[in-house]
mmCIF file of C-alpha atoms in Angstrom:
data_model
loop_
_atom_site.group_PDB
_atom_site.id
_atom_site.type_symbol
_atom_site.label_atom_id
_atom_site.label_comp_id
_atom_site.label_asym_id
_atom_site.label_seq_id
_atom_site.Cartn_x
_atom_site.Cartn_y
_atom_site.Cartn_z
ATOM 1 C CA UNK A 246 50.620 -31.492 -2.582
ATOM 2 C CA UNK A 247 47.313 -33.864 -3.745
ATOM 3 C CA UNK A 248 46.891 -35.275 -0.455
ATOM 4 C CA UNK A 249 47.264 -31.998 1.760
ATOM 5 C CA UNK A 250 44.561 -29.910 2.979
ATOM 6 C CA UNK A 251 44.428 -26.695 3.620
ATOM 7 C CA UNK A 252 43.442 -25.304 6.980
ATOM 8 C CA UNK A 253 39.943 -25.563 8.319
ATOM 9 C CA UNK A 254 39.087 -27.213 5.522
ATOM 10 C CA UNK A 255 37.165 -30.367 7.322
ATOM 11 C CA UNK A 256 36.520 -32.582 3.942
ATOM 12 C CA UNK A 257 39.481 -31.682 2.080
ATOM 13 C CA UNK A 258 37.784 -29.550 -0.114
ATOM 14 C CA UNK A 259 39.853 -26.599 -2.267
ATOM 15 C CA UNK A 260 39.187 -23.588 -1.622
ATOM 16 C CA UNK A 261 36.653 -24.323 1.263
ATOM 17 C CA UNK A 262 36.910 -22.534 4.805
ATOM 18 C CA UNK A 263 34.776 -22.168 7.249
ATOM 19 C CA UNK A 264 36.095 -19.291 8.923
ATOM 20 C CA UNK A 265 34.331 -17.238 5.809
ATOM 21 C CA UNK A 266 31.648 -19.256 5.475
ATOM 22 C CA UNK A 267 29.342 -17.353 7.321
ATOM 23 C CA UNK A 268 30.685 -14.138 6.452
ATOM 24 C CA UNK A 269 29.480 -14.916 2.912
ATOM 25 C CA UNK A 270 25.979 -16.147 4.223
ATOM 26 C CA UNK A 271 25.824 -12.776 5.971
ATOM 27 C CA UNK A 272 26.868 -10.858 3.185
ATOM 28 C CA UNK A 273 24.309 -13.054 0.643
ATOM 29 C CA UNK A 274 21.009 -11.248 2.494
ATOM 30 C CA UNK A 275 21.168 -7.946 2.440
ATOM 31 C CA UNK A 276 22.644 -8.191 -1.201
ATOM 32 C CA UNK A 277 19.867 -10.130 -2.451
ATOM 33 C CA UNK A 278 17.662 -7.389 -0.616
ATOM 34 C CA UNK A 279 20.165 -4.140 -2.559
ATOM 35 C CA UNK A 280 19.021 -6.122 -5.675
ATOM 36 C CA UNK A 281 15.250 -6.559 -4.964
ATOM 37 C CA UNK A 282 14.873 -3.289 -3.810
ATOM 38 C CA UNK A 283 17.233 -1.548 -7.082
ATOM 39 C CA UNK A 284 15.720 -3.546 -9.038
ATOM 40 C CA UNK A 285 12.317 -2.486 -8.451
ATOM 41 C CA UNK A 286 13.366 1.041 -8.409
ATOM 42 C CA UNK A 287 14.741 0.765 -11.571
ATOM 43 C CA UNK A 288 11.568 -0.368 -13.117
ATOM 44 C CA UNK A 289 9.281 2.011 -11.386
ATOM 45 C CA UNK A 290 11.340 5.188 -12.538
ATOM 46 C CA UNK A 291 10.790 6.930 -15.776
ATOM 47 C CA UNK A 292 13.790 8.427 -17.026
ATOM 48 C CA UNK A 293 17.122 6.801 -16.173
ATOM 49 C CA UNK A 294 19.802 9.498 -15.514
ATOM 50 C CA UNK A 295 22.643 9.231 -13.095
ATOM 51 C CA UNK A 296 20.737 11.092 -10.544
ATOM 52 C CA UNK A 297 18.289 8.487 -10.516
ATOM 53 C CA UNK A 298 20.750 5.623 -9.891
ATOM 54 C CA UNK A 299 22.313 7.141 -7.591
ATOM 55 C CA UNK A 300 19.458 8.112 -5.330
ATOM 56 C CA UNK A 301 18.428 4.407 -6.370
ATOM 57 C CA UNK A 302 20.984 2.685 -5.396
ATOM 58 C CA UNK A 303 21.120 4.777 -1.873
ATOM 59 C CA UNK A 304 17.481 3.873 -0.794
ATOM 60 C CA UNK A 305 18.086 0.819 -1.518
ATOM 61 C CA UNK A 306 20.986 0.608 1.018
ATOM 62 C CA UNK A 307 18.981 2.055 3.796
ATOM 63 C CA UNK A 308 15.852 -0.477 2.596
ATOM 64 C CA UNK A 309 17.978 -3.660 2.600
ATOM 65 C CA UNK A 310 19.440 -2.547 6.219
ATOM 66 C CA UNK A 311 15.687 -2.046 7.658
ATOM 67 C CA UNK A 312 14.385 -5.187 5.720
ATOM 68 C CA UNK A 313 17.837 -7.427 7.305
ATOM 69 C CA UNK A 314 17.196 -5.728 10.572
ATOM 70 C CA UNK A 315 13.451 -6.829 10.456
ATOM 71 C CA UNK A 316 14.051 -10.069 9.830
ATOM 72 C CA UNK A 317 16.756 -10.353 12.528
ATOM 73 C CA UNK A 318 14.126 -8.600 14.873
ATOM 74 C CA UNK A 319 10.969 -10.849 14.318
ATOM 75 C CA UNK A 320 13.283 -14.905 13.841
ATOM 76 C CA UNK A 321 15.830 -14.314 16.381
ATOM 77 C CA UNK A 322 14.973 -17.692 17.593
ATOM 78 C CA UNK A 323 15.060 -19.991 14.563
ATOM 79 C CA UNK A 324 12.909 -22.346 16.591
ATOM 80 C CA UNK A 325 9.780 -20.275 16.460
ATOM 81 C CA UNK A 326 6.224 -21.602 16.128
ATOM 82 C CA UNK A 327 5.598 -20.921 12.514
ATOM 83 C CA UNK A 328 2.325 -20.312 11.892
ATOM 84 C CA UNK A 329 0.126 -22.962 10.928
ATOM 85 C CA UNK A 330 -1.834 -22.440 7.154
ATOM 86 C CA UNK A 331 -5.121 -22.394 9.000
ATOM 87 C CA UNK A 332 -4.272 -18.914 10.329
ATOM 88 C CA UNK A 333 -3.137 -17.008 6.757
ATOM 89 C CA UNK A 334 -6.657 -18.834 5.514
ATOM 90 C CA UNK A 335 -8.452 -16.525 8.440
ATOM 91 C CA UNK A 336 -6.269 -13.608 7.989
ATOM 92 C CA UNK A 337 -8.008 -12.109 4.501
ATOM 93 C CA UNK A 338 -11.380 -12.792 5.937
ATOM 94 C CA UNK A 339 -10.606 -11.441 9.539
ATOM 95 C CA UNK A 340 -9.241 -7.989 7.788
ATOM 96 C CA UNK A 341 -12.172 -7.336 5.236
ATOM 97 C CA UNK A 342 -14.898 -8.166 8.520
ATOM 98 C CA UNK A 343 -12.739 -5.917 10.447
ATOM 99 C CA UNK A 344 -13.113 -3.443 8.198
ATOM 100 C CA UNK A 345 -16.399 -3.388 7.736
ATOM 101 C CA UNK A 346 -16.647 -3.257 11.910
ATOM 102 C CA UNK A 347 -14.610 0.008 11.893
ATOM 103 C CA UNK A 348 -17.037 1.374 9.414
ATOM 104 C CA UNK A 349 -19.565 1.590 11.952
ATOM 105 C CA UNK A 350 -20.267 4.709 13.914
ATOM 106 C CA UNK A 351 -18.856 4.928 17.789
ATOM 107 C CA UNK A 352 -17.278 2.318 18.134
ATOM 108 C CA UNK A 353 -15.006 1.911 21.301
ATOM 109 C CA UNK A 354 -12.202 -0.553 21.524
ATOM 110 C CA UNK A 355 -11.205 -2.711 24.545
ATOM 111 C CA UNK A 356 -7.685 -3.547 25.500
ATOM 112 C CA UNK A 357 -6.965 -7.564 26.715
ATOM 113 C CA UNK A 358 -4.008 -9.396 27.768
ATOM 114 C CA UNK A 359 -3.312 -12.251 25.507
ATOM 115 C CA UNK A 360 -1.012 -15.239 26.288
ATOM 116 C CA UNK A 361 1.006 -16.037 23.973
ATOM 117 C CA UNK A 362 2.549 -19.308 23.394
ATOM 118 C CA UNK A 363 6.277 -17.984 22.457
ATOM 119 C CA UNK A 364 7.664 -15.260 24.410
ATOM 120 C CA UNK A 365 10.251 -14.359 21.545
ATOM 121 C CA UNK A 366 7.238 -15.379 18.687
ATOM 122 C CA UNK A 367 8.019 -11.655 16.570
ATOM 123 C CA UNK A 368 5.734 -13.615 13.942
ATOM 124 C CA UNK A 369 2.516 -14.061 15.526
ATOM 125 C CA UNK A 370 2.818 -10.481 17.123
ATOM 126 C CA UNK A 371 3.052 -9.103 13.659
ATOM 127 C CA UNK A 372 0.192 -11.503 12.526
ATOM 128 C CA UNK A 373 -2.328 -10.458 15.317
ATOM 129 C CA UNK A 374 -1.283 -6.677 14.452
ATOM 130 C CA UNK A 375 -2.206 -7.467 11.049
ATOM 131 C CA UNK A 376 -6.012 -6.866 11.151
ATOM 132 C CA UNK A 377 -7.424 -3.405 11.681
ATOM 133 C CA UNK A 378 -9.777 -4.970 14.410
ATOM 134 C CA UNK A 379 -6.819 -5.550 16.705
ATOM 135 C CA UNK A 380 -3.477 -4.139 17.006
ATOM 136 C CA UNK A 381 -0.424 -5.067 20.068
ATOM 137 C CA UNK A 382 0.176 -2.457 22.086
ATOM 138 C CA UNK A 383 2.449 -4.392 24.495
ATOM 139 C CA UNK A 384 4.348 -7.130 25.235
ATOM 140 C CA UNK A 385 5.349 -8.566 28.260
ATOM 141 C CA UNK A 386 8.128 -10.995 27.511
ATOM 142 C CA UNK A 387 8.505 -12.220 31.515
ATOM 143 C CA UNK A 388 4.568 -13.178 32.007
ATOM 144 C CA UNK A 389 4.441 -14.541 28.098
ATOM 145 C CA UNK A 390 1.915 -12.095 27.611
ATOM 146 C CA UNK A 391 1.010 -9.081 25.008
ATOM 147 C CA UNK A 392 -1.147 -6.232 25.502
ATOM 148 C CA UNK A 393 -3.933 -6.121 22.732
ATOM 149 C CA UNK A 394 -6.510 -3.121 21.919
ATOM 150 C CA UNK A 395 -9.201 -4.856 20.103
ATOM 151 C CA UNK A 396 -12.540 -3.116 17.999
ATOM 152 C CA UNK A 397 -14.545 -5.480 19.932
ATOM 153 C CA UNK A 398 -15.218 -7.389 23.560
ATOM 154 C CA UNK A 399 -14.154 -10.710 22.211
ATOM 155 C CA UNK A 400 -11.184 -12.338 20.651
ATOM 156 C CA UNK A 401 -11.768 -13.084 16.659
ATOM 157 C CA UNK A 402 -11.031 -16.580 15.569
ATOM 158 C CA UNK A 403 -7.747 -15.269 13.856
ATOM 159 C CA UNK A 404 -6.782 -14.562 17.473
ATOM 160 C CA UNK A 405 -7.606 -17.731 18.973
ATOM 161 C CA UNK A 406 -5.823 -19.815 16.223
ATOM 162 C CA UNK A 407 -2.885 -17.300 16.320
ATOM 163 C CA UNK A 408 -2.368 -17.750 20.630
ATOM 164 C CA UNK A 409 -3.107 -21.780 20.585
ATOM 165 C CA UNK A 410 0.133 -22.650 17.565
#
């Protein structure tokens, strides 16, 4: 009985399988998110009836789907350029001069195609959408390119550092 393992257990550890393995890692994010999400709920709320919890702990079902869904959607490829520190250092500065552009009267945007270096890179689309100066419009996944509308004629420095990772 001491010298037996049980099956799929690889290292002869109790209680170990890896059949379930991933069924717990799978189960792990979207709890973690239930809890986040509740959690903040909970202290945002004023009065705690059962209402409350209720309707609580249903949006934060439907918020923990969206935010596993998200994730799934933007690192399917867990080999994906991350994006180098240079480019969240240029991200506040890009959005406040970007603002300040859009604060100007008539002012006409340009669309551009953009390669991009990752044709599956959900990241850095998200990052380049991140400034009001510039926004994705489309991406073209079989010419590694996206479609971008920008406030001006010329690609910011956020963009540059974002397409060259």
């Amino acid at each position: 009985m001491f010298g037996r393992r049980r099956p799929g257990d690889a290292r002869g550890r109790p209680g170990h399988d890896p059949r379930t393995a991933g069924l717990t890692r799978s189960a792990v994010e979207p709890l973690t998110w239930w809890a986040a999400l509740y959690g903040i709920y909970l202290g945002i709320i004023s009065t705690i009836s059962v209402t409350e919890l209720v309707v609580g702990a249903a949006a934060a079902v439907f918020g923990a789907a969206a935010a596993v869904a998200t994730r799934r959607a933007l690192l399917t490829d867990l080999a994906i350029a991350r994006p180098r520190p240079r480019v969240l250092l240029l991200l506040p500065p890009q959005i406040v001069r970007d603002c300040l552009l859009l604060l100007r009267p008539a002012r006409r945007g340009r669309f551009a195609e953009v390669a991009m270096p990752s044709r599956r890179d959900g990241v850095l689309t998200l990052l380049l959408s991140l400034s009001p100066g510039a926004y994705v419009v489309r991406v073209s996944p079989d010419r590694d390119t996206v479609q971008v509308h920008r406030a001006e004629d010329r690609s910011s420095l956020l963009e540059r550092e974002l397409t060259s990772c």
